[in-house]
Short mmCIF file of C-alpha atoms in Angstrom, two decimals:
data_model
loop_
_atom_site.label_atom_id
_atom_site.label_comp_id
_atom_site.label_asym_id
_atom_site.label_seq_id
_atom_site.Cartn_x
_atom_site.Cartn_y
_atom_site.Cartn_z
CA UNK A 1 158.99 -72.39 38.46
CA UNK A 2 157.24 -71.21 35.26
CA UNK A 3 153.71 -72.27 36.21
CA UNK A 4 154.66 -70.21 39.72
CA UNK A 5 155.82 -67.04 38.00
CA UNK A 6 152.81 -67.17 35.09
CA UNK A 7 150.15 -68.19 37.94
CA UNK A 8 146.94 -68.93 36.40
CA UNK A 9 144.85 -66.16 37.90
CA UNK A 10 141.86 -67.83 39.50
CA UNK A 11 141.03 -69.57 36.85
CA UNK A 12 141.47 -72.84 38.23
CA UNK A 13 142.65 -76.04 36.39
CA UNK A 14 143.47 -76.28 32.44
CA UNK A 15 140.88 -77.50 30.18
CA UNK A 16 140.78 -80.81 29.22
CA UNK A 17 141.73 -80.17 25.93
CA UNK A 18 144.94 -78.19 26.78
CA UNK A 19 148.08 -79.25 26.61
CA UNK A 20 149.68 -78.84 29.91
CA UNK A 21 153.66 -78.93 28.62
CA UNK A 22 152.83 -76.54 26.50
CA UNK A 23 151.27 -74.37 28.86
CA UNK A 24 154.16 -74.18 30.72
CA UNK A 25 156.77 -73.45 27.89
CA UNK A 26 154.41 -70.22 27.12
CA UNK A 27 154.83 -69.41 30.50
CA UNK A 28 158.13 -69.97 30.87
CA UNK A 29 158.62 -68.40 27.74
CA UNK A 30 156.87 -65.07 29.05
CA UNK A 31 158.56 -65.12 31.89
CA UNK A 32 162.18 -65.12 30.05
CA UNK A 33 162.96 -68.43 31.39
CA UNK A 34 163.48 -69.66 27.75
CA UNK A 35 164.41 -68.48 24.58
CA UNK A 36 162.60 -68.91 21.25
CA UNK A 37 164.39 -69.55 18.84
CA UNK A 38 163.83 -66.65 16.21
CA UNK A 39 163.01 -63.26 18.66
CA UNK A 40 161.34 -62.34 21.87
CA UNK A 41 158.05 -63.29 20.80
CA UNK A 42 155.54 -63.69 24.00
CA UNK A 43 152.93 -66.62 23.30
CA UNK A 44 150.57 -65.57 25.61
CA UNK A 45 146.69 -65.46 25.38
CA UNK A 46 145.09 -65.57 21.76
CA UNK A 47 145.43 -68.43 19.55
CA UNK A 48 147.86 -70.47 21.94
CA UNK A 49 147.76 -72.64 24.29
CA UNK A 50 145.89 -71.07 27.28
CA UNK A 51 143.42 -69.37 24.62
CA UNK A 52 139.77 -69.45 26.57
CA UNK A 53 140.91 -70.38 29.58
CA UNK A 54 139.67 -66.76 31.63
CA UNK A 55 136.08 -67.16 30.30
CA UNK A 56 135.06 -67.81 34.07
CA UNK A 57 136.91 -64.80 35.99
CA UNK A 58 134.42 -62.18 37.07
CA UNK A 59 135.17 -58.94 36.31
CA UNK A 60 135.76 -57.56 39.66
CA UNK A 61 138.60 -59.95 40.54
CA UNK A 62 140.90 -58.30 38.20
CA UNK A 63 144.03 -57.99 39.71
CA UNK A 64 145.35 -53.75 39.91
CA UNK A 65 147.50 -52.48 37.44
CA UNK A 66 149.81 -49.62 38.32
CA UNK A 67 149.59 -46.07 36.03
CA UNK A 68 152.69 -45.47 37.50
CA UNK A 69 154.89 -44.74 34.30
CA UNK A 70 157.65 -47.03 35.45
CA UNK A 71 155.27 -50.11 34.58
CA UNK A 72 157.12 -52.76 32.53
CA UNK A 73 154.76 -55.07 30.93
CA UNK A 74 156.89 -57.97 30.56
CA UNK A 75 157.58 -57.78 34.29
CA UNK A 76 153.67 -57.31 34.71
CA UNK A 77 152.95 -60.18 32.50
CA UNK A 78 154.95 -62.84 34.96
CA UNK A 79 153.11 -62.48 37.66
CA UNK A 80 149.61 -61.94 35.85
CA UNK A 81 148.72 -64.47 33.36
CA UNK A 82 145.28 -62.31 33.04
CA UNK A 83 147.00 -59.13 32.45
CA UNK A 84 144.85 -57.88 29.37
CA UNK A 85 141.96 -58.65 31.24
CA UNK A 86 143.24 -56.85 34.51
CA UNK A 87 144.13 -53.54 32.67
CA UNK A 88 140.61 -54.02 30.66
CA UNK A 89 138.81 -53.96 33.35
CA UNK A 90 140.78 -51.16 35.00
CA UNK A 91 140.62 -49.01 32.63
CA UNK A 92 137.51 -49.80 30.35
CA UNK A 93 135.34 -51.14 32.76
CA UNK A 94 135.82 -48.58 35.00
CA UNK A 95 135.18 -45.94 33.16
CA UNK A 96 132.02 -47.63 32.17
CA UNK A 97 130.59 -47.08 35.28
CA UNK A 98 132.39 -43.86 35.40
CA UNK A 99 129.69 -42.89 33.27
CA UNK A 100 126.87 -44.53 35.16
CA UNK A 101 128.43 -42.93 38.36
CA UNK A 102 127.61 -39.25 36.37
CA UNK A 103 124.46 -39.55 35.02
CA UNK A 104 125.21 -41.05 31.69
CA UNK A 105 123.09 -43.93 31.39
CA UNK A 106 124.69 -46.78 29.20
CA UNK A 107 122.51 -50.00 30.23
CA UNK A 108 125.62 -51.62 29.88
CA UNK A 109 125.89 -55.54 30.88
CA UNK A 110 129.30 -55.46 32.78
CA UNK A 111 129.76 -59.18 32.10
CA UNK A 112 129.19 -59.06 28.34
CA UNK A 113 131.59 -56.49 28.51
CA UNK A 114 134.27 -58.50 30.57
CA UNK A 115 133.73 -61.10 27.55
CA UNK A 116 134.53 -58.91 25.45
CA UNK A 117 137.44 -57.85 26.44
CA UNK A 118 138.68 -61.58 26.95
CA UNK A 119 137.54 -61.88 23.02
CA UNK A 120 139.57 -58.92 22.12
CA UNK A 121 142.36 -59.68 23.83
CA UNK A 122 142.08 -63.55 21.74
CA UNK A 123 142.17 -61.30 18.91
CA UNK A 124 145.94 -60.10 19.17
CA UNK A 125 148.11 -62.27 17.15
CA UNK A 126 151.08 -63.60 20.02
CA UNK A 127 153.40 -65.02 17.30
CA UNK A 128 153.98 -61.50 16.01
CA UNK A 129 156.83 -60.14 18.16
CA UNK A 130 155.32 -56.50 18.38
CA UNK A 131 151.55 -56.10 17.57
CA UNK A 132 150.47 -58.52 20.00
CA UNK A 133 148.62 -58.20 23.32
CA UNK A 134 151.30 -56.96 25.29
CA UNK A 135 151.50 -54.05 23.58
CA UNK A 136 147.85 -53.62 23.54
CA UNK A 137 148.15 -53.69 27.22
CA UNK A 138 151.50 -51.49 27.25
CA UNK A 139 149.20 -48.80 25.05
CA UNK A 140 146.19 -49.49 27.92
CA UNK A 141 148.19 -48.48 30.70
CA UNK A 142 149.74 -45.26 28.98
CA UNK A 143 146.19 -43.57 28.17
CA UNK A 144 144.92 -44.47 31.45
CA UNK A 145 148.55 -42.68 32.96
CA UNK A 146 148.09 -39.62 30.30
CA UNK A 147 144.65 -39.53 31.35
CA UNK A 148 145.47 -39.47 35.11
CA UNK A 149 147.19 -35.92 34.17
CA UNK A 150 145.53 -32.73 36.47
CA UNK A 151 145.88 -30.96 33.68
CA UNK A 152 142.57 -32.93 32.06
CA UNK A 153 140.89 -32.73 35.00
CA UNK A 154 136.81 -32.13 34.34
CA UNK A 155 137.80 -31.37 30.66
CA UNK A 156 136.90 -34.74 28.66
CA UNK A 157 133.35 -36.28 29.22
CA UNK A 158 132.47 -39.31 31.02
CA UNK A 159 131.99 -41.11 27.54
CA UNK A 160 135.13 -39.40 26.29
CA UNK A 161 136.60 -41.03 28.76
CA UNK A 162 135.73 -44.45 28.42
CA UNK A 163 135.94 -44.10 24.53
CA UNK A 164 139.51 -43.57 24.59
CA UNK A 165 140.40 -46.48 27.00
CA UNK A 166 138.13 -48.64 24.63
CA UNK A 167 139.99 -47.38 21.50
CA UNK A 168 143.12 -48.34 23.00
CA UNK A 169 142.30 -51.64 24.20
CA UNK A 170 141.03 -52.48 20.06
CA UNK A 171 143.96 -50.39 18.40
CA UNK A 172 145.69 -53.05 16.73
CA UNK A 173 142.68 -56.21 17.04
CA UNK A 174 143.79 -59.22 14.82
CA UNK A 175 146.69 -56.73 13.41
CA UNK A 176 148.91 -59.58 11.18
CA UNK A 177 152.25 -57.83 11.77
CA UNK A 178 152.84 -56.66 8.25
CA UNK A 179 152.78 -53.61 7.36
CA UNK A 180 149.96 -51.45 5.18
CA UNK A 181 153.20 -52.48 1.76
CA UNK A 182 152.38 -55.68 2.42
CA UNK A 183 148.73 -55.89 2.52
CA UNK A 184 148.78 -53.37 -1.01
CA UNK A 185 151.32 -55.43 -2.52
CA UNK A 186 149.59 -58.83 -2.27
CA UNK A 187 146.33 -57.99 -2.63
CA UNK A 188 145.41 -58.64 0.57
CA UNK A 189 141.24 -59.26 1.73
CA UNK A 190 141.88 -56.50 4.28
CA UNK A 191 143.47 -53.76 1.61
CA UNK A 192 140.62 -54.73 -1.04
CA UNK A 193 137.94 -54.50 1.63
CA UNK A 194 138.71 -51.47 2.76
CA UNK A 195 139.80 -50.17 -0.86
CA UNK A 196 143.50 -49.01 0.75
CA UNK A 197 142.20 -46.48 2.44
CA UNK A 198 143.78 -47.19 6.29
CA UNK A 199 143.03 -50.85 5.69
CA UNK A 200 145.03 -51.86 8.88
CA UNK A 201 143.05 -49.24 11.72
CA UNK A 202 139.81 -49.54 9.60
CA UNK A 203 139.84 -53.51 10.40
CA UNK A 204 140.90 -52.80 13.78
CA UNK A 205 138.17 -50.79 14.15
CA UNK A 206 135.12 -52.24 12.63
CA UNK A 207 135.84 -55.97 13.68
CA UNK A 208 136.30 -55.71 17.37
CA UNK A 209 133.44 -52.90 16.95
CA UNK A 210 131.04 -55.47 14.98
CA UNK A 211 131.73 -57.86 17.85
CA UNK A 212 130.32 -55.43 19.85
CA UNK A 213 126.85 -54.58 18.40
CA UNK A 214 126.64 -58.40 17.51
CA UNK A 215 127.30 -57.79 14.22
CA UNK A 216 129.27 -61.33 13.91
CA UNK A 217 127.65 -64.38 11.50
CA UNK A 218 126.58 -66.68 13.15
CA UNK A 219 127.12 -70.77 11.91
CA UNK A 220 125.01 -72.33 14.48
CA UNK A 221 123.08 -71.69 17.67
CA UNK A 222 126.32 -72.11 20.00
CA UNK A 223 128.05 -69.45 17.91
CA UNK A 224 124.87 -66.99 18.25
CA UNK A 225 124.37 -67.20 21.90
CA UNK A 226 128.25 -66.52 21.85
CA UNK A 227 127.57 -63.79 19.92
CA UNK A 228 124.57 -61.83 21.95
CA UNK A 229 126.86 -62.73 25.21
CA UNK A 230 129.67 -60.08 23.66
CA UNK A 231 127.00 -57.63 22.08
CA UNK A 232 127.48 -55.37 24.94
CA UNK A 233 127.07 -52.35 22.52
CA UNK A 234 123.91 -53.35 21.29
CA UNK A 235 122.33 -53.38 24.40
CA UNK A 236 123.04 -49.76 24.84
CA UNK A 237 120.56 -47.05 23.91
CA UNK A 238 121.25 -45.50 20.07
CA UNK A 239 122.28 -42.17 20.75
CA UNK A 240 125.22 -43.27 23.13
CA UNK A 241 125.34 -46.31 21.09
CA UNK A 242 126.26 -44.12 17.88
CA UNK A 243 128.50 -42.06 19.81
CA UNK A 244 130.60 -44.57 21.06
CA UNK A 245 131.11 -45.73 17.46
CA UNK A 246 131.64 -42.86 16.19
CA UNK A 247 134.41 -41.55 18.77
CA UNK A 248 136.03 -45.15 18.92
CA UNK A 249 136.13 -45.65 15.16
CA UNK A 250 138.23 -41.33 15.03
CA UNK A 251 140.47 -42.29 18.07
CA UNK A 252 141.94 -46.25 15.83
CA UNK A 253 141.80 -44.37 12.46
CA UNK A 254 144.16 -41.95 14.12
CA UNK A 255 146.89 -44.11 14.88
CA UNK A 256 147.24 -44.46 11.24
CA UNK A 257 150.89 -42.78 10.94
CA UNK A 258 150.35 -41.59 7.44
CA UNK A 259 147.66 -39.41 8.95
CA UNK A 260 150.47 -38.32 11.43
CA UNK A 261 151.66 -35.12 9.69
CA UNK A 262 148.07 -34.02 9.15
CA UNK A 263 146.74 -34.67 12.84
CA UNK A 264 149.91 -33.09 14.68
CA UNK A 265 149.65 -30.10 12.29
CA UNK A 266 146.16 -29.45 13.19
CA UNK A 267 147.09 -29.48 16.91
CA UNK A 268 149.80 -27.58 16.64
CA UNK A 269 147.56 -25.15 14.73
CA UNK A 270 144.94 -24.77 17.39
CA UNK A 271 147.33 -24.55 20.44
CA UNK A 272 149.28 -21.60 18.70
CA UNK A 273 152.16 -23.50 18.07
CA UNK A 274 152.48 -25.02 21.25
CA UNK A 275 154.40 -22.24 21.75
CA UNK A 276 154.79 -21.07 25.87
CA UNK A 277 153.40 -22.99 29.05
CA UNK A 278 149.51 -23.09 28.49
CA UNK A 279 147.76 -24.78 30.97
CA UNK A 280 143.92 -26.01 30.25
CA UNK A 281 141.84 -24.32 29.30
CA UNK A 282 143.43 -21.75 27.24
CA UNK A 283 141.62 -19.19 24.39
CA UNK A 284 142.38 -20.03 21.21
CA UNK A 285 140.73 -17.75 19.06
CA UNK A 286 138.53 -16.66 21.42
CA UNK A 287 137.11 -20.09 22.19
CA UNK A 288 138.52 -21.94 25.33
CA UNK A 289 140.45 -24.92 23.97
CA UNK A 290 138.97 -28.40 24.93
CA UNK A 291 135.01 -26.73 25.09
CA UNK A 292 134.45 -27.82 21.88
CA UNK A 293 133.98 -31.44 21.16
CA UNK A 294 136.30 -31.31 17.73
CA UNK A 295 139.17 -30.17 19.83
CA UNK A 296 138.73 -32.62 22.43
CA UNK A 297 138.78 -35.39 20.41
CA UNK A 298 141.89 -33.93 18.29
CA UNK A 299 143.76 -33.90 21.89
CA UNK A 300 142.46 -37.43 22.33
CA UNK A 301 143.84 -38.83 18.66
CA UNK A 302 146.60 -37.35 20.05
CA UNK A 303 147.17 -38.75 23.15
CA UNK A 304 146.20 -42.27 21.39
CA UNK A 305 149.24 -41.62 18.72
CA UNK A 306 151.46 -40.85 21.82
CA UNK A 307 150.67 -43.93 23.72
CA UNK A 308 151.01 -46.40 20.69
CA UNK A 309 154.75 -45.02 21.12
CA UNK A 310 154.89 -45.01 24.16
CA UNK A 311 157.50 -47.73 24.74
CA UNK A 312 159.83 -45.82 22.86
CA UNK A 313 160.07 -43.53 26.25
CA UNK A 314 159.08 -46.02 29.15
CA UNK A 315 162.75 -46.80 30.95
CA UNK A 316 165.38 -47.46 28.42
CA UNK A 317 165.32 -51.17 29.25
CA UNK A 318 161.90 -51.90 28.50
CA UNK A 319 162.56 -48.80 25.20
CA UNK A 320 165.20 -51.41 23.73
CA UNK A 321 163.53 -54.48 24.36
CA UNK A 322 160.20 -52.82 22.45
CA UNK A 323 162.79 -51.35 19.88
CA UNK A 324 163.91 -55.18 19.25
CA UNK A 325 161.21 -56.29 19.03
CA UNK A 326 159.49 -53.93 15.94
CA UNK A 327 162.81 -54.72 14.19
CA UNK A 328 161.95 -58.52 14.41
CA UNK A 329 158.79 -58.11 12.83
CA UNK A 330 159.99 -55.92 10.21
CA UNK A 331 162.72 -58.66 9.57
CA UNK A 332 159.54 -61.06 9.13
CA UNK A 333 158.01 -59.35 6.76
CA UNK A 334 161.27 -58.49 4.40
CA UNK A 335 161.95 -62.33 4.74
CA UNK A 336 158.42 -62.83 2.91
CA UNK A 337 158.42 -60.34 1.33
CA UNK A 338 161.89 -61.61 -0.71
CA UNK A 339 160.77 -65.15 -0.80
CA UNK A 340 157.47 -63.78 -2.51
CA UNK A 341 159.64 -61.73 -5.20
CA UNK A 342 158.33 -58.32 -3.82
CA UNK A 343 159.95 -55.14 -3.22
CA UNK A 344 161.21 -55.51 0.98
CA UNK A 345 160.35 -52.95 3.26
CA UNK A 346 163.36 -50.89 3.63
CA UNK A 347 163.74 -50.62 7.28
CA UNK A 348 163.60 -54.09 7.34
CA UNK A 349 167.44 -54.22 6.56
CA UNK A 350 168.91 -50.96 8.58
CA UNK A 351 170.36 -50.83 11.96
CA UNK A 352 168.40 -50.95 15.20
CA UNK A 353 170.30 -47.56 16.19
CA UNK A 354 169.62 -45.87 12.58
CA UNK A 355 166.25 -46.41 12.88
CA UNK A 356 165.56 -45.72 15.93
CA UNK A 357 167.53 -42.46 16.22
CA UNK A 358 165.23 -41.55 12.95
CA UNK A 359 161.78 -42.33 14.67
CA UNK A 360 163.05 -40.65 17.65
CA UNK A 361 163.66 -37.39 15.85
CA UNK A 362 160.85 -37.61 13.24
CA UNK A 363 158.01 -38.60 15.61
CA UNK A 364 158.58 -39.69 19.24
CA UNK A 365 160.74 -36.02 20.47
CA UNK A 366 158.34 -33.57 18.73
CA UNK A 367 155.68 -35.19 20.00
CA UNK A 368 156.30 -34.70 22.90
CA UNK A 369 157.86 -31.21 22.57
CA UNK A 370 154.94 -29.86 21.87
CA UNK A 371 152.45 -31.43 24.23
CA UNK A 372 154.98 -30.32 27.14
CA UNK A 373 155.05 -26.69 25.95
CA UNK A 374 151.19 -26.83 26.22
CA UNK A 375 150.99 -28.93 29.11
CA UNK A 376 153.80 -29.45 31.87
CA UNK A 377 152.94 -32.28 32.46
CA UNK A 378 154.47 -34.38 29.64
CA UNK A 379 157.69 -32.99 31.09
CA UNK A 380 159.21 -35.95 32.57
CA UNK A 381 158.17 -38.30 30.01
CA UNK A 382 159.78 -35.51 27.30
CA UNK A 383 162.73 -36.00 29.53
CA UNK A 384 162.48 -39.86 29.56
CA UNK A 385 162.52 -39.39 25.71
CA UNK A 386 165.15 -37.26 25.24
CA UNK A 387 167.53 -39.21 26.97
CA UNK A 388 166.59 -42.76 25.46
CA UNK A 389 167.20 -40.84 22.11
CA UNK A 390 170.53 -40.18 23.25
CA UNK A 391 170.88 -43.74 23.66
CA UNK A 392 169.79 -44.30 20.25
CA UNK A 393 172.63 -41.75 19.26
CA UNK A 394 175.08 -42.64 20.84
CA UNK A 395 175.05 -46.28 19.23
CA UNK A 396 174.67 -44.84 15.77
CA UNK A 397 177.91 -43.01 16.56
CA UNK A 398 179.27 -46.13 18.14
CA UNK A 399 178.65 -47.51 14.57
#
C-alpha cells in the first residue's frame, strides 16, 4: 500500500544501493500510514533514502500541480513522490520559457535547469519537521496562485516573473531548522560567514545561487562535470545573468522577518495606506504604482513574505497541521539549546494556541488586510485567515 500511494514517478526501479524497506517506511511515512516517533516529520527527498533517484525524469513529464488554493501538500505528496520537481518545473521552468516565448532571450539549457531543481530540492533538510521540502513546495504553489491574480496581469516582467518562482523554490535551501538565536549563540559557520547580518536567507541565497553559475569546488572530475551540468545560470548572457541574481538574491533576503516591519512599512507607504479598493495600476504620487521597477519588486518581497505564511491560511486542517509542525521544531531547538547550557528560545515552551493567535495578529491578518484593501483579490484568502485566527482564539480561550 505505501509503495502504491508514494508511486515512484517514472523513475523506474531503486538503485542498487537503496534500501528498499526503507524506501517504503518514508513512503508510508509521507503518506500518514505510520507515525514517527517524535513529530510529523516527512522523510522525503534530500538526504534519505530515495535521495537521487529522479536524476533521469525529463522535465516535461512533470506531473500538474493545481494553483487552486485548496491544494494540500501532504495530500499532493502521496500520490507524487516527484512533487518538488513537478511544481519546479511548473512554475520555474515555465516561466523560463515564458521569457523565451516574449522576446527575452535567456540561452537557458532546460535540462541543466531540471537538475537543478532536483539538486535544490536535495538541499532541504527532511528531518526538520517544518523547513523542509514540503514547505518549499507549499511556498511554490502559493506565488504561482498569487501570481495567477488578474489584478497583476501585464504588470511584472517576463524575468520578474520567473525570478520570483525561482526565489521561492531556494527560500529556505539547506535551512538547519534553528533559528537565526541559535546560529549567533553558537557561533555558527553560517552566522560568522555572513557576519550576522541575515545569515539564514543570505545562505539560502548565495548557495543554491553559486550552484547555479557553477560556482561549486570541485574535488575531482566527476564532481566538475556535475557541476557544469547544474550551471544553468552561467550559460546565460551577463546582463540577464546579473539580473537574475540580483532580483533572486532581494526577493530570499526579504523573507528575513526582522526586515518585516521595515518592508510592510514601505508598502504601506507607497500604496497610501492601503487605504480604499485600488486596483492596478494606481498613481501614487503621480507615478503609476508597479511602472517602476523598485515598486515592483517591493510588491514581489511582498508577495514572497505572504507565501512563506501561507499555510497559516490554506484550510484550517492543513493551517494546524503546519502550525504543529513549526512548534516541533522550535521544541528541537529549546531541547539543544538546554542541553548546550544556552538561553532557549522562548516560544519554544508556550502553547500552540498562544502562539499562534500572536503570529496571527502580529503578521499573518495585517498582511493580508492591507494587500486586500489594495487589491480584492486577497479577499478570500483574508477571509480564510480571519477565520483560522478565530480558531486560534478560540483555543486560547478554551485554555
Amino acid at each position: 500500500p505505501a509503495l502504491a500511494a508514494g508511486t515512484i514517478y517514472k523513475a523506474g526501479n531503486l538503485k542498487e544501493n537503496e534500501n528498499v524497506d526503507e524506501y517504503m517506511y518514508n513512503m508510508a511515512l509521507a503518506c500518514q500510514l505510520v507515525q514517527p516517533q517524535d513529530s510529523a516529520m516527512l522523510p522525503l527527498g534530500g538526504g534519505g533514502a530515495v535521495a537521487g533517484y529522479l536524476t533521469d525524469i525529463e522535465p516535461n513529464d512533470a506531473a500538474y500541480v493545481t494553483v487552486d488554493w485548496q491544494f494540500d501538500v501532504f495530500t499532493a505528496a502521496c500520490s507524487n513522490a516527484a512533487l518538488f520537481e513537478s511544481i519546479f518545473e511548473q512554475t520555474v521552468g515555465s516561466r523560463s520559457r515564458d521569457c523565451l516565448a516574449q522576446g527575452v532571450t535567456l540561452a537557458l539549457d532546460q535540462h541543466k535547469l531540471h537538475r537543478f531543481g532536483h539538486r535544490i530540492r536535495q538541499g532541504y533538510i527532511d528531518n526538520n519537521p517544518y523547513h523542509n521540502s514540503l514547505h518549499a513546495c507549499d511556498v511554490m504553489q502559493a506565488m504561482a496562485h498569487f501570481l495567477s491574480f488578474s489584478c497583476f496581469n501585464g504588470y511584472f516582467t517576463p524575468l520578474e516573473r520567473f525570478c520570483a518562482a525561482l526565489a521561492a523554490s531556494v527560500h529556505d535551501f539547506q535551512h538547519p531548522g534553528k533559528n537565526v538565536d541559535f546560529l549567533r549563540n553558537t557561533l555558527d559557520p553560517t552566522f560568522v560567514r555572513f557576519n550576522g547580518v541575515s545569515p539564514l536567507e543570505s545562505m539560502h541565497a548565495s548557495d543554491s545561487l553559486a550552484i547555479a553559475l557553477g560556482h561549486t569546488p570541485a574535488a575531482d572530475n566527476d564532481a566538475m562535470e556535475e557541476t557544469v551540468q547544474l550551471a544553468w545560470l552561467a550559460d546565460v548572457p551577463l546582463s540577464a545573468r546579473v539580473k537574475i541574481h540580483y532580483l533572486t538574491t532581494q526577493l530570499v533576503l526579504a523573507t528575513d522577518m526582522s526586515k518585516h516591519v521595515e518592508i510592510f512599512s514601505a508598502f504601506k507607504s507607497r500604496t497610501g495606506g492601503g487605504a480604499g479598493d485600488c486596483p492596478v495600476p494606481m498613481a501614487v504620487d503621480g507615478v503609476t504604482f508597479l511602472a517602476e521597477e523598485q515598486d515592483r519588486l517591493l510588491v514581489l518581497k511582498i508577495l514572497l513574505k505572504l507565501a512563506d505564511l501561507a499555510n497559516a491560511f490554506r484550510p484550517w486542517d492543513v493551517c494546524r497541521t503546519w502550525a504543529g509542525r513549526i512548534a516541533d521544531e522550535f521544541k528541537a531547538q529549546g531541547r539543544e539549546e538546554a542541553k548546550l547550557g544556552l538561553p532557549v528560545l522562548a516560544v519554544a515552551n508556550i502553547p500552540l494556541g498562544n502562539m499562534q493567535e500572536a503570529f496571527f495578529r502580529m503578521f499573518v491578518v495585517p498582511m493580508l488586510s492591507g494587500l486586500s484593501r489594495v487589491w480584492p483579490d486577497f479577499l478570500p484568502l483574508h477571509a480564510i485567515a480571519t477565520s483560522n485566527y478565530q480558531h486560534w482564539k478560540a483555543l486560547v480561550e478554551q485554555s
